[in-house]
Amino acid sequence: MAQVLLPDTQNPNPYAIAQRQFDIAADRLCLDDRLRQVLRVTKRELTVHFPVKMDDGSVEIFTGYRVQHNLGRGPAKGGVRYHPEVSLDEVRALAMWMTWKCAVLRLPFGGAKGGVVCDPKRMSRRELEGLTRRFTSEISIIIGPDSDIPAPDVNTDAQTMAWMMDTYSMHQGYSIPSVVTGKPINIGGSEGRADATGRGVMYVVQEMAREMGLALEGATVAVQGFGNVGSVAARLLHSECGCRIIAVSDHTGGVYNPHGIDPTEAYHYSRANGSLRGLPDSEPITNEELLTLQCDVLVPAALGNQITEANASRVRARIVAEGANGPTTPEADEILAENGVVVIPDILANAGGVTVSYFEWVQDKQAFFWTEEEINAKLRLLMRQSFQEVLERSRAEDVSMRTGAYLLAVSRVAEATQLRGLYP
Ligand code: GLU
């Protein structure tokens, strides 16, 4: 949903950041040099340029990517994003983060990501369908239900997945629902998938609040980004935990009310008006101001590189729960740690989405479907267990939750690689 929120000068290269985060863990684990060389880079990268017929009859050429970082623990898994700022390095970083995310949650997947450079907000539904179908066809040489399973990400949704599933199935001659996750429910999607990432954010915030002795009833929350992750996290933190949502934002800017915003009303307002701007009983604020509001919990749930060395010292939240991928730079991480701000890292905090994607894939494979109650209970269990494992590791080694999560993830992937040995 969100577009670029900060100028390019503040957008460090995400792949370089992902590699630095990996290096910190690899150093601490004294990882074997050859293993380090393998895990530090992506395994397979496909770049495609493809034509799409536009509504005015013209033909436009688009560029897209599908990158697989690691397949050691299972088929590659990860979303597809549509955004004008998509780049190969961004997709590489996102693929690597998916590997660690799946390993933190012990899901039997490796990591992948895809992206198309486009501005979906300026394209019609028909053009988006054409783009999705041709992109799927182009990457069909590496995706598949047992090799690489796409899902929604920024600016893609259940409808996008329906077109991808249909296109892939048309190639094969029969329906293959398990080739993508995040589908509409009546073509093999899972109950609970649409809310899963935001719900997972709520579960880890609950865990962290309990650890810190912070009562969530009445706790103040600011949420950057009001797409599939931010809007759901805001709604659930409000309705299930009694939090006071003091600010929310989208790519056009934010709205603030110290007495609380009703996230469900905000959602209906933003869908009806195309943005949150002008929400009744609220004051406008910028995305930048939202990040530095005094609050108990800050949920960055838009794009990457939002909390940087330029603003980290002004972040006044007690807990930062990363709903987005890569919202905090390594420099900002250090500043936040010095200031006692606890960060629940992306590869844990936003893992609810891929966890229910895993449930969806398993259900598709069995052709047997579970209830929403079962899904949410299983999600809660996995998120809580993983949270506790990450917390324990970070306490045992006196490192941040991010480094704790990386230590768990990298050692699991490294072990899988070693167990499998060298081919040939
Ligand atoms: N795009 C989501 C993520 O970044 C979900 C990926 C998936 O479900 O495969 O985790």
Coordinates of C-alpha atoms and ligand atoms in Angstrom, one line a residue:
M1 CA 0.0 0.0 0.0
A2 CA 2.6 2.5 1.0
Q3 CA 4.9 4.4 -1.2
V4 CA 8.4 5.7 -0.4
L5 CA 8.1 7.7 2.8
L6 CA 11.6 9.1 3.0
P7 CA 14.0 10.6 0.4
D8 CA 16.5 8.4 -1.3
T9 CA 19.5 9.9 0.6
Q10 CA 18.1 8.2 3.6
N11 CA 17.6 4.9 1.8
P12 CA 20.7 2.8 2.3
N13 CA 21.1 -0.3 0.2
P14 CA 18.9 -3.0 1.8
Y15 CA 21.0 -5.9 0.5
A16 CA 24.1 -4.4 2.2
I17 CA 22.1 -4.0 5.4
A18 CA 20.9 -7.7 5.2
Q19 CA 24.5 -8.8 4.8
R20 CA 25.7 -6.7 7.7
Q21 CA 23.0 -8.2 9.9
F22 CA 24.0 -11.7 8.8
D23 CA 27.7 -10.9 9.4
I24 CA 27.0 -9.9 13.0
A25 CA 25.5 -13.4 13.6
A26 CA 28.1 -15.2 11.6
D27 CA 30.9 -13.6 13.6
R28 CA 29.3 -14.5 16.9
L29 CA 28.7 -18.1 15.7
C30 CA 32.3 -18.3 14.4
L31 CA 30.7 -19.7 11.2
D32 CA 32.9 -21.6 8.9
D33 CA 34.2 -19.4 6.1
R34 CA 32.8 -21.5 3.2
L35 CA 29.4 -21.7 4.8
R36 CA 29.5 -17.9 5.4
Q37 CA 30.2 -17.4 1.7
V38 CA 27.2 -19.5 0.7
L39 CA 24.7 -18.0 3.1
R40 CA 25.8 -14.4 2.6
V41 CA 24.6 -14.3 -1.0
T42 CA 21.5 -15.3 -2.8
K43 CA 21.4 -18.6 -4.6
R44 CA 19.4 -17.9 -7.7
E45 CA 18.2 -14.7 -9.3
L46 CA 15.9 -14.4 -12.3
T47 CA 15.3 -11.0 -14.0
V48 CA 12.6 -10.8 -16.5
H49 CA 11.6 -8.0 -18.9
F50 CA 8.1 -8.5 -20.3
P51 CA 5.4 -6.7 -22.3
V52 CA 1.9 -5.9 -21.1
K53 CA -0.9 -4.5 -23.2
M54 CA -2.2 -1.3 -21.6
D55 CA -5.8 -0.1 -21.7
D56 CA -5.0 2.6 -24.3
G57 CA -3.8 -0.1 -26.7
S58 CA -0.1 0.6 -26.2
V59 CA 2.4 -2.0 -25.0
E60 CA 4.6 -1.3 -22.0
I61 CA 7.7 -3.2 -21.0
F62 CA 8.1 -4.1 -17.3
T63 CA 10.9 -5.4 -15.3
G64 CA 10.4 -8.1 -12.6
Y65 CA 12.5 -10.3 -10.3
R66 CA 12.3 -13.6 -8.5
V67 CA 15.2 -14.3 -6.2
Q68 CA 15.8 -17.4 -4.1
H69 CA 18.2 -16.9 -1.3
N70 CA 18.4 -20.4 0.2
L71 CA 16.7 -23.8 -0.3
G72 CA 18.5 -25.7 2.5
R73 CA 15.4 -26.3 4.7
G74 CA 12.8 -26.7 2.1
P75 CA 11.1 -25.0 -0.9
A76 CA 11.7 -21.3 -1.2
K77 CA 8.9 -19.1 0.2
G78 CA 8.2 -15.4 0.0
G79 CA 6.0 -12.7 -1.3
V80 CA 5.8 -10.6 -4.5
R81 CA 5.7 -6.8 -4.3
Y82 CA 4.6 -4.2 -6.9
H83 CA 6.2 -0.8 -6.4
P84 CA 8.0 1.8 -8.4
E85 CA 11.1 1.5 -6.2
V86 CA 11.5 -2.2 -6.5
S87 CA 15.2 -3.1 -7.3
L88 CA 17.2 -6.3 -7.5
D89 CA 19.1 -5.4 -4.3
E90 CA 15.8 -4.8 -2.4
V91 CA 14.4 -8.2 -3.6
R92 CA 17.7 -9.9 -2.7
A93 CA 17.5 -8.5 0.9
L94 CA 13.8 -9.5 1.2
A95 CA 14.6 -13.0 0.0
M96 CA 17.4 -13.4 2.6
W97 CA 15.1 -12.1 5.3
M98 CA 12.5 -14.7 4.3
T99 CA 15.2 -17.5 4.9
W100 CA 15.8 -16.3 8.4
K101 CA 12.1 -15.7 9.1
C102 CA 11.2 -19.2 8.1
A103 CA 14.1 -20.6 10.2
V104 CA 13.1 -18.6 13.3
L105 CA 9.6 -20.0 13.1
R106 CA 11.0 -23.5 12.2
L107 CA 8.8 -23.5 9.0
P108 CA 10.2 -26.1 6.5
F109 CA 11.0 -23.5 3.9
G110 CA 13.9 -21.5 2.4
G111 CA 13.6 -17.9 1.5
A112 CA 12.6 -16.1 -1.8
K113 CA 11.1 -12.8 -2.9
G114 CA 9.7 -11.3 -6.1
G115 CA 8.9 -7.9 -7.3
V116 CA 7.8 -5.9 -10.3
V117 CA 8.9 -2.3 -10.9
C118 CA 5.5 -0.6 -11.5
D119 CA 3.1 1.9 -10.0
P120 CA 0.0 -0.2 -9.3
K121 CA -1.8 2.9 -8.0
R122 CA -1.8 4.2 -11.6
M123 CA -2.9 1.0 -13.3
S124 CA -6.3 -0.4 -13.9
R125 CA -7.5 -3.7 -12.6
R126 CA -7.2 -5.2 -16.1
E127 CA -3.7 -3.9 -16.6
L128 CA -2.7 -5.4 -13.2
E129 CA -4.2 -8.7 -14.2
G130 CA -2.3 -8.7 -17.5
L131 CA 0.9 -7.8 -15.7
T132 CA 0.4 -10.5 -13.0
R133 CA -0.4 -13.2 -15.6
R134 CA 2.6 -12.4 -17.8
F135 CA 5.0 -12.0 -14.8
T136 CA 3.8 -15.4 -13.5
S137 CA 4.3 -17.0 -16.8
E138 CA 7.9 -15.5 -17.0
I139 CA 8.9 -16.8 -13.6
S140 CA 7.1 -20.2 -14.0
I141 CA 10.4 -21.7 -14.8
I142 CA 11.5 -21.4 -11.2
I143 CA 8.2 -21.3 -9.1
G144 CA 6.2 -24.3 -8.2
P145 CA 4.3 -26.0 -5.3
D146 CA 7.5 -27.9 -4.3
S147 CA 10.1 -25.5 -5.4
D148 CA 9.2 -21.9 -4.7
I149 CA 5.8 -20.6 -3.5
P150 CA 4.9 -16.9 -3.9
A151 CA 2.5 -15.0 -1.6
P152 CA 1.2 -11.4 -1.3
D153 CA 3.5 -8.5 -0.2
V154 CA 3.4 -4.7 -0.7
N155 CA 0.6 -3.8 -3.2
T156 CA -0.4 -7.4 -4.0
D157 CA -3.3 -9.3 -2.4
A158 CA -5.6 -12.3 -2.6
Q159 CA -6.8 -11.4 -6.1
T160 CA -3.2 -11.2 -7.3
M161 CA -2.6 -14.7 -6.0
A162 CA -5.8 -15.9 -7.7
W163 CA -4.4 -14.7 -11.0
M164 CA -1.0 -16.3 -10.3
M165 CA -2.6 -19.6 -9.3
D166 CA -4.8 -19.6 -12.4
T167 CA -2.0 -18.7 -14.8
Y168 CA 0.3 -21.4 -13.4
S169 CA -2.5 -24.0 -13.4
M170 CA -3.4 -23.2 -17.0
H171 CA 0.2 -24.0 -18.0
Q172 CA 0.0 -27.4 -16.2
G173 CA -3.6 -28.2 -17.4
Y174 CA -5.1 -28.7 -14.0
S175 CA -5.5 -26.7 -10.7
I176 CA -2.5 -26.4 -8.5
P177 CA -3.6 -24.3 -5.5
S178 CA -0.4 -24.9 -3.5
V179 CA 1.7 -23.0 -6.0
V180 CA 0.9 -19.7 -4.1
T181 CA -0.5 -18.8 -0.7
G182 CA -2.6 -15.9 0.4
K183 CA -5.3 -16.9 -2.1
P184 CA -9.1 -16.2 -1.7
I185 CA -10.6 -18.8 0.6
N186 CA -12.8 -20.6 -2.0
I187 CA -10.0 -21.5 -4.3
G188 CA -7.8 -23.0 -1.6
G189 CA -6.9 -20.0 0.6
S190 CA -6.8 -20.4 4.4
E191 CA -9.0 -19.0 7.1
G192 CA -7.1 -16.4 9.0
R193 CA -4.4 -15.7 6.4
A194 CA -5.6 -12.1 5.6
D195 CA -5.2 -11.0 9.2
A196 CA -2.2 -13.3 10.0
T197 CA 0.7 -10.8 9.8
G198 CA -1.1 -8.2 11.9
R199 CA -2.3 -10.9 14.3
G200 CA 1.2 -12.2 14.7
V201 CA 2.4 -8.6 15.5
M202 CA -0.3 -8.5 18.3
Y203 CA 0.9 -11.8 19.7
V204 CA 4.6 -10.7 20.0
V205 CA 3.6 -7.4 21.5
Q206 CA 1.5 -9.2 24.1
E207 CA 4.5 -11.4 24.9
M208 CA 6.9 -8.5 25.2
A209 CA 4.5 -6.4 27.3
R210 CA 4.2 -9.3 29.7
E211 CA 7.9 -9.6 30.0
M212 CA 8.3 -5.9 30.6
G213 CA 5.3 -5.7 33.1
L214 CA 3.5 -3.3 30.7
A215 CA -0.3 -3.4 30.9
L216 CA -1.6 -3.3 27.3
E217 CA -5.1 -2.1 28.5
G218 CA -4.9 1.6 27.8
A219 CA -1.3 1.4 26.4
T220 CA -0.6 3.9 23.6
V221 CA 0.2 2.7 20.1
A222 CA 1.3 4.4 16.9
V223 CA 1.2 2.5 13.6
Q224 CA 3.0 3.6 10.5
G225 CA 1.4 2.1 7.4
F226 CA -2.3 1.2 7.0
G227 CA -2.2 -1.7 4.6
N228 CA -2.7 -5.4 5.3
V229 CA -0.3 -5.4 8.2
G230 CA -0.8 -2.0 9.9
S231 CA -4.5 -1.8 9.7
V232 CA -5.0 -5.2 11.1
A233 CA -2.4 -4.8 13.9
A234 CA -4.1 -1.5 14.9
R235 CA -7.5 -3.1 14.9
L236 CA -6.5 -6.2 16.9
L237 CA -4.3 -4.3 19.4
H238 CA -7.4 -2.1 20.0
S239 CA -10.1 -4.7 20.1
E240 CA -8.3 -7.6 21.7
C241 CA -5.8 -5.9 24.0
G242 CA -7.6 -2.6 24.8
C243 CA -4.7 -0.5 23.5
R244 CA -5.3 3.2 22.7
I245 CA -4.3 3.8 19.0
I246 CA -3.0 7.4 19.1
A247 CA -1.8 7.6 15.5
V248 CA -2.0 5.8 12.2
S249 CA -0.6 6.8 8.8
D250 CA -0.5 5.8 5.1
H251 CA 1.6 6.9 2.2
T252 CA -0.2 10.3 2.1
G253 CA 0.5 11.1 5.8
G254 CA -0.8 10.4 9.3
V255 CA -3.6 11.3 11.7
Y256 CA -3.2 11.8 15.4
N257 CA -5.6 11.9 18.4
P258 CA -4.0 11.5 21.9
H259 CA -7.4 10.3 23.2
G260 CA -7.5 7.4 20.7
I261 CA -8.5 6.7 17.1
D262 CA -11.0 3.9 16.4
P263 CA -9.0 1.8 13.9
T264 CA -12.2 0.2 12.4
E265 CA -13.6 3.6 11.6
A266 CA -10.3 4.7 10.3
Y267 CA -10.2 1.7 8.0
H268 CA -13.6 2.4 6.6
Y269 CA -12.8 6.1 6.2
S270 CA -9.5 5.3 4.4
R271 CA -11.2 2.8 2.0
A272 CA -14.0 5.3 1.2
N273 CA -11.7 8.3 0.7
G274 CA -8.6 6.7 -0.7
S275 CA -6.5 7.9 2.3
L276 CA -6.6 8.7 6.0
R277 CA -6.3 12.4 5.4
G278 CA -9.1 14.4 7.0
L279 CA -10.2 11.6 9.4
P280 CA -12.8 13.2 11.7
D281 CA -11.6 14.0 15.3
S282 CA -7.9 13.8 14.3
E283 CA -5.1 16.2 13.7
P284 CA -2.8 15.7 10.7
I285 CA 0.8 14.6 11.3
T286 CA 3.6 13.5 9.0
N287 CA 5.0 10.0 8.8
E288 CA 8.2 11.4 10.3
E289 CA 6.4 12.9 13.3
L290 CA 4.5 9.6 13.9
L291 CA 7.7 7.7 14.3
T292 CA 8.9 10.0 17.1
L293 CA 5.6 10.2 19.1
Q294 CA 5.7 9.4 22.8
C295 CA 4.0 6.0 23.0
D296 CA 4.3 2.6 24.5
V297 CA 4.3 0.7 21.2
L298 CA 5.4 1.8 17.8
V299 CA 4.5 -0.5 14.8
P300 CA 6.4 0.5 11.6
A301 CA 4.3 -1.4 9.1
A302 CA 5.0 0.3 5.8
L303 CA 8.3 0.1 3.9
G304 CA 12.0 -0.3 4.8
N305 CA 14.5 2.2 6.0
Q306 CA 12.1 4.3 8.1
I307 CA 14.0 4.4 11.4
T308 CA 17.5 5.5 10.5
E309 CA 20.4 7.3 12.3
A310 CA 18.7 10.5 11.3
N311 CA 15.6 9.9 13.6
A312 CA 16.4 7.0 15.9
S313 CA 17.5 9.1 18.8
R314 CA 14.0 10.8 18.7
V315 CA 12.0 7.6 18.9
R316 CA 10.3 7.6 22.2
A317 CA 8.4 4.3 22.1
R318 CA 9.2 1.6 24.7
I319 CA 8.6 -1.2 22.2
V320 CA 9.1 -1.2 18.4
A321 CA 7.4 -4.1 16.7
E322 CA 8.5 -4.4 13.1
G323 CA 5.4 -5.1 11.0
A324 CA 7.3 -4.1 7.9
N325 CA 10.4 -5.8 6.5
G326 CA 13.6 -3.9 7.2
P327 CA 12.2 -0.7 8.7
T328 CA 15.2 -0.1 11.0
T329 CA 18.8 0.3 9.8
P330 CA 21.7 -1.2 11.8
E331 CA 22.9 2.3 12.9
A332 CA 19.4 3.0 14.2
D333 CA 19.4 -0.4 15.9
E334 CA 22.4 0.7 18.0
I335 CA 20.9 4.1 18.9
L336 CA 17.6 2.5 19.9
A337 CA 19.4 -0.1 22.1
E338 CA 21.4 2.6 23.8
N339 CA 18.2 4.4 24.6
G340 CA 16.5 1.3 26.0
V341 CA 14.0 1.0 23.2
V342 CA 13.2 -2.7 22.7
V343 CA 12.9 -3.8 19.1
I344 CA 11.0 -7.0 18.2
P345 CA 12.7 -7.7 14.8
D346 CA 10.9 -8.2 11.5
I347 CA 12.0 -11.8 11.1
L348 CA 10.0 -12.6 14.2
A349 CA 7.4 -9.8 14.5
N350 CA 5.9 -10.1 11.0
A351 CA 6.3 -13.8 10.7
G352 CA 2.6 -14.5 11.3
G353 CA 1.9 -14.0 7.5
V354 CA 4.3 -16.7 6.3
T355 CA 3.3 -19.0 9.2
V356 CA -0.3 -19.0 8.1
S357 CA 1.0 -19.3 4.5
Y358 CA 2.6 -22.5 5.6
F359 CA -0.7 -23.7 7.1
E360 CA -2.4 -22.8 3.8
W361 CA 0.2 -24.8 1.8
V362 CA -0.2 -27.8 4.1
Q363 CA -4.0 -27.6 3.9
D364 CA -3.8 -27.4 0.1
K365 CA -1.5 -30.4 -0.1
Q366 CA -3.9 -32.4 2.1
A367 CA -7.0 -30.9 0.5
F368 CA -8.4 -30.7 4.0
F369 CA -9.1 -27.4 5.6
W370 CA -9.0 -26.1 9.2
T371 CA -11.2 -23.6 11.1
E372 CA -10.1 -20.1 11.8
E373 CA -10.0 -21.0 15.6
E374 CA -7.6 -23.8 14.8
I375 CA -5.4 -21.6 12.6
N376 CA -5.3 -18.7 15.2
A377 CA -4.5 -21.1 18.0
K378 CA -1.6 -22.7 16.0
L379 CA -0.3 -19.3 15.0
R380 CA -0.4 -18.1 18.6
L381 CA 1.5 -21.1 19.8
L382 CA 4.2 -20.8 17.1
M383 CA 4.6 -17.1 17.6
R384 CA 4.9 -17.4 21.4
Q385 CA 7.3 -20.3 21.2
S386 CA 9.5 -18.5 18.7
F387 CA 9.3 -15.3 20.8
Q388 CA 10.5 -17.1 23.9
E389 CA 13.3 -18.8 22.0
V390 CA 14.5 -15.5 20.6
L391 CA 14.3 -13.8 23.9
E392 CA 16.1 -16.6 25.7
R393 CA 18.9 -16.5 23.2
S394 CA 19.3 -12.7 23.3
R395 CA 19.4 -12.8 27.1
A396 CA 21.8 -15.7 27.2
E397 CA 24.2 -13.8 24.9
D398 CA 23.4 -10.3 26.0
V399 CA 22.5 -9.2 22.5
S400 CA 19.5 -7.5 20.9
M401 CA 16.4 -9.5 20.0
R402 CA 17.4 -9.0 16.3
T403 CA 20.8 -10.6 16.9
G404 CA 19.2 -13.3 19.0
A405 CA 16.8 -14.1 16.2
Y406 CA 19.6 -14.1 13.7
L407 CA 21.7 -16.5 15.9
L408 CA 18.9 -19.0 16.0
A409 CA 18.0 -18.6 12.3
V410 CA 21.6 -18.7 10.9
S411 CA 22.6 -21.7 13.0
R412 CA 19.5 -23.6 11.9
V413 CA 20.2 -23.0 8.2
A414 CA 23.9 -23.6 8.7
E415 CA 23.1 -26.9 10.4
A416 CA 20.8 -28.0 7.6
T417 CA 23.5 -27.1 5.0
Q418 CA 26.1 -29.1 6.9
L419 CA 23.9 -32.1 7.4
R420 CA 23.1 -32.2 3.7
G421 CA 26.7 -32.0 2.8
L422 CA 28.4 -30.9 -0.4
Y423 CA 27.0 -32.0 -3.8
P424 CA 28.5 -33.7 -5.8
Ligands
GLU1 N1 5.2 -11.2 2.2 C1 5.1 -11.7 3.5 C2 6.4 -11.6 4.3 O1 7.2 -10.8 4.0 C3 4.5 -13.2 3.5 C4 5.3 -14.1 2.7 C5 4.6 -15.5 2.6 O2 3.6 -15.7 3.1 O3 5.2 -16.3 1.9 O4 6.7 -12.4 5.2

